[in-house]
Amino acid sequence: MQDVWTEPFVATVTESDFAGRIRPSATLAAMQNAADRHLENAGVPVARLLERGLAWVLMTTQVKLERMPRLGETLTLETWSSGASGVLWTRDYRLFGTDDLEVMRASTAWTLVDIHKRRILRPSAFPFPLPVSSRPSLSGPPEKASMPDKGIEWSEPMTYTVPYSAVDCYGHMNNARYADLCTDLMNPEQLRNFDLAAFRITYNQEAALGDNIQLRCGQQGSEWFVFGETETGRKRFEAVWSLKPKTKVFK
């Protein structure tokens, strides 16, 4: 297995927004695809896991941005496996521009799941060799996102029904689609006047095709909070977005 997986990333028109910024969902998709290719290089493609009734399930993503990457910019994405702690596996990422300066860094926490029994498995249950990189983790498993208890005015609940376009080969809403869901809830002023400094998403319960998610959002200072619940009030996901003023405002 290659110690640190490196590959180019150039965002297309469909992966960018009205201001020429790469969508957060496109960044998350690139991260997931790079991880899959790294595992495939080690002889463990997604199809081989599915044959064994296994799947990787993302628990938390933490992303920190030095600046917003741009449409058409040639970037280099690095990822490596940082090993397991308890039932959580950590995978880290760094994204660089053509000047070799860091654009983004991210840490993700994953767990191995038995698809048929819907049960989390310990690392010892992984049936293939999976060496840990010699490069240390950036910060270990990321902490879960959490919502403020007070000092925030939440929106009225909004119902989102999981569509065909959001569901992946594992049968549930793909992790990158949650980023689209969160940014779609931002108002035009936020989108025009602010850039992302960081974001964190915790995935509490998977959502399948046709499931309803009750969404609520709110802002506190420079942070934008979004969470989704089942119709019985169980959390499906929680997300925190840290915003910073833009140097250029788009009309």
PDB file of C-alpha atoms in Angstrom:
ATOM      1  CA  MET A   1       0.000   0.000   0.000  1.00  0.00           C
ATOM      2  CA  GLN A   2       1.340   3.420  -0.934  1.00  0.00           C
ATOM      3  CA  ASP A   3       2.281   5.218   2.288  1.00  0.00           C
ATOM      4  CA  VAL A   4       0.751   8.571   1.298  1.00  0.00           C
ATOM      5  CA  TRP A   5      -1.599   8.688  -1.675  1.00  0.00           C
ATOM      6  CA  THR A   6      -1.195  11.753  -3.917  1.00  0.00           C
ATOM      7  CA  GLU A   7      -3.332  12.774  -6.869  1.00  0.00           C
ATOM      8  CA  PRO A   8      -4.256  15.945  -8.799  1.00  0.00           C
ATOM      9  CA  PHE A   9      -7.579  17.684  -8.311  1.00  0.00           C
ATOM     10  CA  VAL A  10      -8.965  20.272 -10.735  1.00  0.00           C
ATOM     11  CA  ALA A  11     -12.554  21.344 -10.130  1.00  0.00           C
ATOM     12  CA  THR A  12     -14.907  21.568 -13.089  1.00  0.00           C
ATOM     13  CA  VAL A  13     -17.716  24.051 -13.787  1.00  0.00           C
ATOM     14  CA  THR A  14     -20.264  21.727 -12.196  1.00  0.00           C
ATOM     15  CA  GLU A  15     -18.136  21.533  -9.033  1.00  0.00           C
ATOM     16  CA  SER A  16     -17.910  25.300  -8.513  1.00  0.00           C
ATOM     17  CA  ASP A  17     -20.339  28.019  -7.416  1.00  0.00           C
ATOM     18  CA  PHE A  18     -21.433  31.436  -8.762  1.00  0.00           C
ATOM     19  CA  ALA A  19     -18.269  33.053  -7.354  1.00  0.00           C
ATOM     20  CA  GLY A  20     -15.859  30.532  -8.900  1.00  0.00           C
ATOM     21  CA  ARG A  21     -15.230  28.803  -5.570  1.00  0.00           C
ATOM     22  CA  ILE A  22     -15.039  25.016  -5.342  1.00  0.00           C
ATOM     23  CA  ARG A  23     -18.170  23.758  -3.610  1.00  0.00           C
ATOM     24  CA  PRO A  24     -17.546  22.133  -0.209  1.00  0.00           C
ATOM     25  CA  SER A  25     -19.401  19.060  -1.477  1.00  0.00           C
ATOM     26  CA  ALA A  26     -16.929  18.751  -4.379  1.00  0.00           C
ATOM     27  CA  THR A  27     -14.031  18.851  -1.922  1.00  0.00           C
ATOM     28  CA  LEU A  28     -15.614  16.097   0.187  1.00  0.00           C
ATOM     29  CA  ALA A  29     -16.276  14.014  -2.934  1.00  0.00           C
ATOM     30  CA  ALA A  30     -12.648  14.390  -4.032  1.00  0.00           C
ATOM     31  CA  MET A  31     -11.510  13.303  -0.563  1.00  0.00           C
ATOM     32  CA  GLN A  32     -13.709  10.217  -0.622  1.00  0.00           C
ATOM     33  CA  ASN A  33     -12.635   9.258  -4.141  1.00  0.00           C
ATOM     34  CA  ALA A  34      -8.957   9.640  -3.239  1.00  0.00           C
ATOM     35  CA  ALA A  35      -9.431   7.384  -0.198  1.00  0.00           C
ATOM     36  CA  ASP A  36     -11.162   4.767  -2.357  1.00  0.00           C
ATOM     37  CA  ARG A  37      -8.325   4.845  -4.892  1.00  0.00           C
ATOM     38  CA  HIS A  38      -5.764   4.541  -2.082  1.00  0.00           C
ATOM     39  CA  LEU A  39      -7.528   1.414  -0.791  1.00  0.00           C
ATOM     40  CA  GLU A  40      -7.855   0.054  -4.317  1.00  0.00           C
ATOM     41  CA  ASN A  41      -4.096   0.487  -4.686  1.00  0.00           C
ATOM     42  CA  ALA A  42      -3.778  -1.707  -1.594  1.00  0.00           C
ATOM     43  CA  GLY A  43      -5.965  -4.384  -3.192  1.00  0.00           C
ATOM     44  CA  VAL A  44      -9.151  -3.512  -1.307  1.00  0.00           C
ATOM     45  CA  PRO A  45     -11.574  -1.884  -3.765  1.00  0.00           C
ATOM     46  CA  VAL A  46     -15.104  -0.962  -2.715  1.00  0.00           C
ATOM     47  CA  ALA A  47     -16.575  -3.897  -4.666  1.00  0.00           C
ATOM     48  CA  ARG A  48     -14.418  -6.351  -2.714  1.00  0.00           C
ATOM     49  CA  LEU A  49     -15.669  -4.945   0.584  1.00  0.00           C
ATOM     50  CA  LEU A  50     -19.289  -5.120  -0.563  1.00  0.00           C
ATOM     51  CA  GLU A  51     -18.787  -8.786  -1.504  1.00  0.00           C
ATOM     52  CA  ARG A  52     -17.834  -9.406   2.132  1.00  0.00           C
ATOM     53  CA  GLY A  53     -20.874  -7.452   3.364  1.00  0.00           C
ATOM     54  CA  LEU A  54     -18.657  -4.666   4.712  1.00  0.00           C
ATOM     55  CA  ALA A  55     -18.651  -0.905   4.275  1.00  0.00           C
ATOM     56  CA  TRP A  56     -16.787   2.114   5.571  1.00  0.00           C
ATOM     57  CA  VAL A  57     -19.145   4.589   7.231  1.00  0.00           C
ATOM     58  CA  LEU A  58     -18.018   8.160   7.829  1.00  0.00           C
ATOM     59  CA  MET A  59     -18.690   9.411  11.351  1.00  0.00           C
ATOM     60  CA  THR A  60     -17.177  12.928  11.408  1.00  0.00           C
ATOM     61  CA  THR A  61     -15.402  15.200   8.935  1.00  0.00           C
ATOM     62  CA  GLN A  62     -13.350  18.208  10.021  1.00  0.00           C
ATOM     63  CA  VAL A  63     -12.045  20.603   7.342  1.00  0.00           C
ATOM     64  CA  LYS A  64      -9.903  23.729   7.818  1.00  0.00           C
ATOM     65  CA  LEU A  65      -9.303  26.101   4.908  1.00  0.00           C
ATOM     66  CA  GLU A  66      -6.437  28.539   4.482  1.00  0.00           C
ATOM     67  CA  ARG A  67      -8.324  29.925   1.497  1.00  0.00           C
ATOM     68  CA  MET A  68     -11.140  28.898  -0.812  1.00  0.00           C
ATOM     69  CA  PRO A  69      -9.849  26.813  -3.756  1.00  0.00           C
ATOM     70  CA  ARG A  70     -10.987  28.069  -7.157  1.00  0.00           C
ATOM     71  CA  LEU A  71     -12.496  26.760 -10.376  1.00  0.00           C
ATOM     72  CA  GLY A  72      -9.834  25.445 -12.782  1.00  0.00           C
ATOM     73  CA  GLU A  73      -7.033  25.683 -10.229  1.00  0.00           C
ATOM     74  CA  THR A  74      -4.557  22.798 -10.374  1.00  0.00           C
ATOM     75  CA  LEU A  75      -4.414  21.330  -6.882  1.00  0.00           C
ATOM     76  CA  THR A  76      -2.674  18.348  -5.297  1.00  0.00           C
ATOM     77  CA  LEU A  77      -4.530  16.197  -2.775  1.00  0.00           C
ATOM     78  CA  GLU A  78      -2.702  13.976  -0.283  1.00  0.00           C
ATOM     79  CA  THR A  79      -4.309  11.380   1.980  1.00  0.00           C
ATOM     80  CA  TRP A  80      -3.068   8.729   4.366  1.00  0.00           C
ATOM     81  CA  SER A  81      -4.429   6.200   6.839  1.00  0.00           C
ATOM     82  CA  SER A  82      -3.577   7.093  10.428  1.00  0.00           C
ATOM     83  CA  GLY A  83      -4.757   3.844  12.011  1.00  0.00           C
ATOM     84  CA  ALA A  84      -7.512   2.973  14.453  1.00  0.00           C
ATOM     85  CA  SER A  85      -8.427   3.943  18.006  1.00  0.00           C
ATOM     86  CA  GLY A  86     -11.257   1.896  19.444  1.00  0.00           C
ATOM     87  CA  VAL A  87     -13.779   1.447  16.632  1.00  0.00           C
ATOM     88  CA  LEU A  88     -12.726   4.642  14.828  1.00  0.00           C
ATOM     89  CA  TRP A  89     -10.262   4.766  11.951  1.00  0.00           C
ATOM     90  CA  THR A  90      -8.645   8.109  11.169  1.00  0.00           C
ATOM     91  CA  ARG A  91      -7.827   9.290   7.645  1.00  0.00           C
ATOM     92  CA  ASP A  92      -6.135  12.646   7.055  1.00  0.00           C
ATOM     93  CA  TYR A  93      -5.856  14.955   4.045  1.00  0.00           C
ATOM     94  CA  ARG A  94      -3.881  17.947   2.832  1.00  0.00           C
ATOM     95  CA  LEU A  95      -4.594  20.013  -0.288  1.00  0.00           C
ATOM     96  CA  PHE A  96      -1.903  22.154  -1.956  1.00  0.00           C
ATOM     97  CA  GLY A  97      -1.903  24.810  -4.667  1.00  0.00           C
ATOM     98  CA  THR A  98       0.603  25.138  -7.509  1.00  0.00           C
ATOM     99  CA  ASP A  99       2.779  27.259  -5.194  1.00  0.00           C
ATOM    100  CA  ASP A 100       3.032  24.244  -2.839  1.00  0.00           C
ATOM    101  CA  LEU A 101       1.275  26.248  -0.120  1.00  0.00           C
ATOM    102  CA  GLU A 102      -1.370  24.432   1.888  1.00  0.00           C
ATOM    103  CA  VAL A 103      -4.925  25.299   0.872  1.00  0.00           C
ATOM    104  CA  MET A 104      -6.787  22.869   3.131  1.00  0.00           C
ATOM    105  CA  ARG A 105      -6.273  20.202   5.741  1.00  0.00           C
ATOM    106  CA  ALA A 106      -8.856  17.702   6.943  1.00  0.00           C
ATOM    107  CA  SER A 107      -9.294  14.795   9.317  1.00  0.00           C
ATOM    108  CA  THR A 108     -12.018  12.176   9.100  1.00  0.00           C
ATOM    109  CA  ALA A 109     -13.228   9.446  11.448  1.00  0.00           C
ATOM    110  CA  TRP A 110     -14.612   6.238   9.940  1.00  0.00           C
ATOM    111  CA  THR A 111     -15.985   2.993  11.270  1.00  0.00           C
ATOM    112  CA  LEU A 112     -16.266  -0.449   9.690  1.00  0.00           C
ATOM    113  CA  VAL A 113     -19.835  -1.742   9.461  1.00  0.00           C
ATOM    114  CA  ASP A 114     -21.458  -5.095   8.750  1.00  0.00           C
ATOM    115  CA  ILE A 115     -24.000  -4.068   6.098  1.00  0.00           C
ATOM    116  CA  HIS A 116     -26.434  -6.906   6.724  1.00  0.00           C
ATOM    117  CA  LYS A 117     -26.437  -6.815  10.527  1.00  0.00           C
ATOM    118  CA  ARG A 118     -26.130  -2.996  10.634  1.00  0.00           C
ATOM    119  CA  ARG A 119     -23.463  -3.441  13.275  1.00  0.00           C
ATOM    120  CA  ILE A 120     -20.214  -1.545  13.931  1.00  0.00           C
ATOM    121  CA  LEU A 121     -17.145  -3.795  13.859  1.00  0.00           C
ATOM    122  CA  ARG A 122     -13.812  -3.524  15.603  1.00  0.00           C
ATOM    123  CA  PRO A 123     -10.643  -3.018  13.496  1.00  0.00           C
ATOM    124  CA  SER A 124      -9.645  -6.662  14.055  1.00  0.00           C
ATOM    125  CA  ALA A 125     -12.669  -7.681  11.937  1.00  0.00           C
ATOM    126  CA  PHE A 126     -11.175  -6.091   8.817  1.00  0.00           C
ATOM    127  CA  PRO A 127     -10.233  -9.131   6.693  1.00  0.00           C
ATOM    128  CA  PHE A 128      -7.465  -7.533   4.617  1.00  0.00           C
ATOM    129  CA  PRO A 129      -4.013  -6.129   5.504  1.00  0.00           C
ATOM    130  CA  LEU A 130      -4.169  -2.361   5.868  1.00  0.00           C
ATOM    131  CA  PRO A 131      -0.843  -0.805   6.906  1.00  0.00           C
ATOM    132  CA  VAL A 132      -0.792   2.455   8.821  1.00  0.00           C
ATOM    133  CA  SER A 133       1.125   5.304   7.214  1.00  0.00           C
ATOM    134  CA  SER A 134       4.484   6.342   8.617  1.00  0.00           C
ATOM    135  CA  ARG A 135       3.178   9.927   8.502  1.00  0.00           C
ATOM    136  CA  PRO A 136       1.502  10.840  11.811  1.00  0.00           C
ATOM    137  CA  SER A 137      -2.083  11.991  12.001  1.00  0.00           C
ATOM    138  CA  LEU A 138      -2.723  15.737  11.843  1.00  0.00           C
ATOM    139  CA  SER A 139      -4.687  15.748  15.096  1.00  0.00           C
ATOM    140  CA  GLY A 140      -6.166  12.297  15.662  1.00  0.00           C
ATOM    141  CA  PRO A 141      -9.879  11.505  15.257  1.00  0.00           C
ATOM    142  CA  PRO A 142     -11.863  14.755  14.884  1.00  0.00           C
ATOM    143  CA  GLU A 143     -14.265  15.762  17.630  1.00  0.00           C
ATOM    144  CA  LYS A 144     -17.960  15.520  16.896  1.00  0.00           C
ATOM    145  CA  ALA A 145     -19.909  18.578  15.831  1.00  0.00           C
ATOM    146  CA  SER A 146     -22.251  19.900  18.515  1.00  0.00           C
ATOM    147  CA  MET A 147     -25.094  22.393  18.587  1.00  0.00           C
ATOM    148  CA  PRO A 148     -25.250  25.338  21.037  1.00  0.00           C
ATOM    149  CA  ASP A 149     -27.676  24.953  23.929  1.00  0.00           C
ATOM    150  CA  LYS A 150     -28.577  28.641  24.101  1.00  0.00           C
ATOM    151  CA  GLY A 151     -28.021  32.049  22.520  1.00  0.00           C
ATOM    152  CA  ILE A 152     -29.228  31.027  19.062  1.00  0.00           C
ATOM    153  CA  GLU A 153     -32.511  31.488  17.223  1.00  0.00           C
ATOM    154  CA  TRP A 154     -33.335  28.363  15.253  1.00  0.00           C
ATOM    155  CA  SER A 155     -35.335  28.353  12.043  1.00  0.00           C
ATOM    156  CA  GLU A 156     -38.670  26.606  11.788  1.00  0.00           C
ATOM    157  CA  PRO A 157     -38.308  22.911  10.855  1.00  0.00           C
ATOM    158  CA  MET A 158     -38.031  22.217   7.116  1.00  0.00           C
ATOM    159  CA  THR A 159     -38.586  18.784   5.595  1.00  0.00           C
ATOM    160  CA  TYR A 160     -36.012  17.391   3.170  1.00  0.00           C
ATOM    161  CA  THR A 161     -36.820  14.128   1.382  1.00  0.00           C
ATOM    162  CA  VAL A 162     -33.719  12.198   0.301  1.00  0.00           C
ATOM    163  CA  PRO A 163     -33.745  12.042  -3.550  1.00  0.00           C
ATOM    164  CA  TYR A 164     -32.215   9.555  -5.958  1.00  0.00           C
ATOM    165  CA  SER A 165     -29.334  11.939  -6.755  1.00  0.00           C
ATOM    166  CA  ALA A 166     -28.133  11.964  -3.125  1.00  0.00           C
ATOM    167  CA  VAL A 167     -27.860   8.186  -2.600  1.00  0.00           C
ATOM    168  CA  ASP A 168     -24.658   6.219  -3.256  1.00  0.00           C
ATOM    169  CA  CYS A 169     -23.761   2.542  -3.770  1.00  0.00           C
ATOM    170  CA  TYR A 170     -24.116   1.820  -0.052  1.00  0.00           C
ATOM    171  CA  GLY A 171     -27.806   2.706  -0.228  1.00  0.00           C
ATOM    172  CA  HIS A 172     -27.707   5.832   1.888  1.00  0.00           C
ATOM    173  CA  MET A 173     -27.239   9.575   1.411  1.00  0.00           C
ATOM    174  CA  ASN A 174     -23.606  10.218   0.513  1.00  0.00           C
ATOM    175  CA  ASN A 175     -21.546  12.260   2.979  1.00  0.00           C
ATOM    176  CA  ALA A 176     -20.767  14.987   0.418  1.00  0.00           C
ATOM    177  CA  ARG A 177     -24.466  15.680  -0.177  1.00  0.00           C
ATOM    178  CA  TYR A 178     -24.846  16.915   3.414  1.00  0.00           C
ATOM    179  CA  ALA A 179     -22.515  19.786   2.541  1.00  0.00           C
ATOM    180  CA  ASP A 180     -24.827  20.776  -0.318  1.00  0.00           C
ATOM    181  CA  LEU A 181     -27.788  20.555   2.018  1.00  0.00           C
ATOM    182  CA  CYS A 182     -26.116  22.894   4.540  1.00  0.00           C
ATOM    183  CA  THR A 183     -24.973  25.481   2.018  1.00  0.00           C
ATOM    184  CA  ASP A 184     -28.372  25.443   0.293  1.00  0.00           C
ATOM    185  CA  LEU A 185     -29.836  26.659   3.592  1.00  0.00           C
ATOM    186  CA  MET A 186     -27.573  29.731   3.682  1.00  0.00           C
ATOM    187  CA  ASN A 187     -29.104  33.000   2.533  1.00  0.00           C
ATOM    188  CA  PRO A 188     -27.741  34.994  -0.461  1.00  0.00           C
ATOM    189  CA  GLU A 189     -26.037  37.544   1.828  1.00  0.00           C
ATOM    190  CA  GLN A 190     -24.046  34.834   3.581  1.00  0.00           C
ATOM    191  CA  LEU A 191     -23.044  33.228   0.299  1.00  0.00           C
ATOM    192  CA  ARG A 192     -22.001  36.512  -1.334  1.00  0.00           C
ATOM    193  CA  ASN A 193     -20.248  38.199   1.603  1.00  0.00           C
ATOM    194  CA  PHE A 194     -18.526  35.317   3.376  1.00  0.00           C
ATOM    195  CA  ASP A 195     -16.093  32.486   2.651  1.00  0.00           C
ATOM    196  CA  LEU A 196     -15.633  29.300   4.601  1.00  0.00           C
ATOM    197  CA  ALA A 197     -12.845  29.147   7.183  1.00  0.00           C
ATOM    198  CA  ALA A 198     -13.705  25.649   8.438  1.00  0.00           C
ATOM    199  CA  PHE A 199     -16.531  23.174   8.766  1.00  0.00           C
ATOM    200  CA  ARG A 200     -17.337  20.035  10.689  1.00  0.00           C
ATOM    201  CA  ILE A 201     -20.081  17.486  10.003  1.00  0.00           C
ATOM    202  CA  THR A 202     -21.031  14.552  12.252  1.00  0.00           C
ATOM    203  CA  TYR A 203     -23.162  11.805  10.738  1.00  0.00           C
ATOM    204  CA  ASN A 204     -25.291  10.252  13.466  1.00  0.00           C
ATOM    205  CA  GLN A 205     -27.765   8.102  11.537  1.00  0.00           C
ATOM    206  CA  GLU A 206     -27.828   7.193   7.860  1.00  0.00           C
ATOM    207  CA  ALA A 207     -30.658   8.364   5.604  1.00  0.00           C
ATOM    208  CA  ALA A 208     -31.948   6.201   2.752  1.00  0.00           C
ATOM    209  CA  LEU A 209     -33.823   7.030  -0.453  1.00  0.00           C
ATOM    210  CA  GLY A 210     -37.188   8.596   0.368  1.00  0.00           C
ATOM    211  CA  ASP A 211     -36.414   9.227   4.053  1.00  0.00           C
ATOM    212  CA  ASN A 212     -37.529  12.551   5.496  1.00  0.00           C
ATOM    213  CA  ILE A 213     -35.072  14.751   7.398  1.00  0.00           C
ATOM    214  CA  GLN A 214     -36.357  17.595   9.578  1.00  0.00           C
ATOM    215  CA  LEU A 215     -33.856  20.434   9.150  1.00  0.00           C
ATOM    216  CA  ARG A 216     -33.177  23.432  11.380  1.00  0.00           C
ATOM    217  CA  CYS A 217     -30.463  26.069  11.065  1.00  0.00           C
ATOM    218  CA  GLY A 218     -29.248  29.220  12.784  1.00  0.00           C
ATOM    219  CA  GLN A 219     -26.296  31.573  13.110  1.00  0.00           C
ATOM    220  CA  GLN A 220     -24.342  32.574  16.195  1.00  0.00           C
ATOM    221  CA  GLY A 221     -21.586  35.117  15.540  1.00  0.00           C
ATOM    222  CA  SER A 222     -19.441  33.826  12.682  1.00  0.00           C
ATOM    223  CA  GLU A 223     -20.715  30.248  12.998  1.00  0.00           C
ATOM    224  CA  TRP A 224     -23.570  28.684  11.016  1.00  0.00           C
ATOM    225  CA  PHE A 225     -25.254  25.645  12.556  1.00  0.00           C
ATOM    226  CA  VAL A 226     -27.395  23.046  10.821  1.00  0.00           C
ATOM    227  CA  PHE A 227     -28.861  19.823  12.131  1.00  0.00           C
ATOM    228  CA  GLY A 228     -31.282  17.218  10.857  1.00  0.00           C
ATOM    229  CA  GLU A 229     -33.565  14.885  12.762  1.00  0.00           C
ATOM    230  CA  THR A 230     -35.840  11.958  12.094  1.00  0.00           C
ATOM    231  CA  GLU A 231     -39.579  12.517  12.445  1.00  0.00           C
ATOM    232  CA  THR A 232     -39.284  11.086  15.967  1.00  0.00           C
ATOM    233  CA  GLY A 233     -36.592  13.590  16.984  1.00  0.00           C
ATOM    234  CA  ARG A 234     -33.481  11.438  16.646  1.00  0.00           C
ATOM    235  CA  LYS A 235     -30.442  13.317  15.288  1.00  0.00           C
ATOM    236  CA  ARG A 236     -29.358  12.311  11.785  1.00  0.00           C
ATOM    237  CA  PHE A 237     -26.507  14.808  11.441  1.00  0.00           C
ATOM    238  CA  GLU A 238     -25.033  17.973  12.989  1.00  0.00           C
ATOM    239  CA  ALA A 239     -22.873  20.531  11.182  1.00  0.00           C
ATOM    240  CA  VAL A 240     -20.917  23.646  12.147  1.00  0.00           C
ATOM    241  CA  TRP A 241     -19.650  26.117   9.519  1.00  0.00           C
ATOM    242  CA  SER A 242     -17.153  28.842  10.444  1.00  0.00           C
ATOM    243  CA  LEU A 243     -17.462  31.895   8.171  1.00  0.00           C
ATOM    244  CA  LYS A 244     -15.049  34.744   7.449  1.00  0.00           C
ATOM    245  CA  PRO A 245     -15.689  38.018   5.522  1.00  0.00           C
ATOM    246  CA  LYS A 246     -14.784  38.004   1.846  1.00  0.00           C
ATOM    247  CA  THR A 247     -12.229  40.411   0.477  1.00  0.00           C
ATOM    248  CA  LYS A 248     -14.363  40.732  -2.671  1.00  0.00           C
ATOM    249  CA  VAL A 249     -18.156  40.790  -2.656  1.00  0.00           C
ATOM    250  CA  PHE A 250     -20.042  39.188  -5.549  1.00  0.00           C
ATOM    251  CA  LYS A 251     -23.301  40.760  -6.672  1.00  0.00           C
TER     252      LYS A 251
END
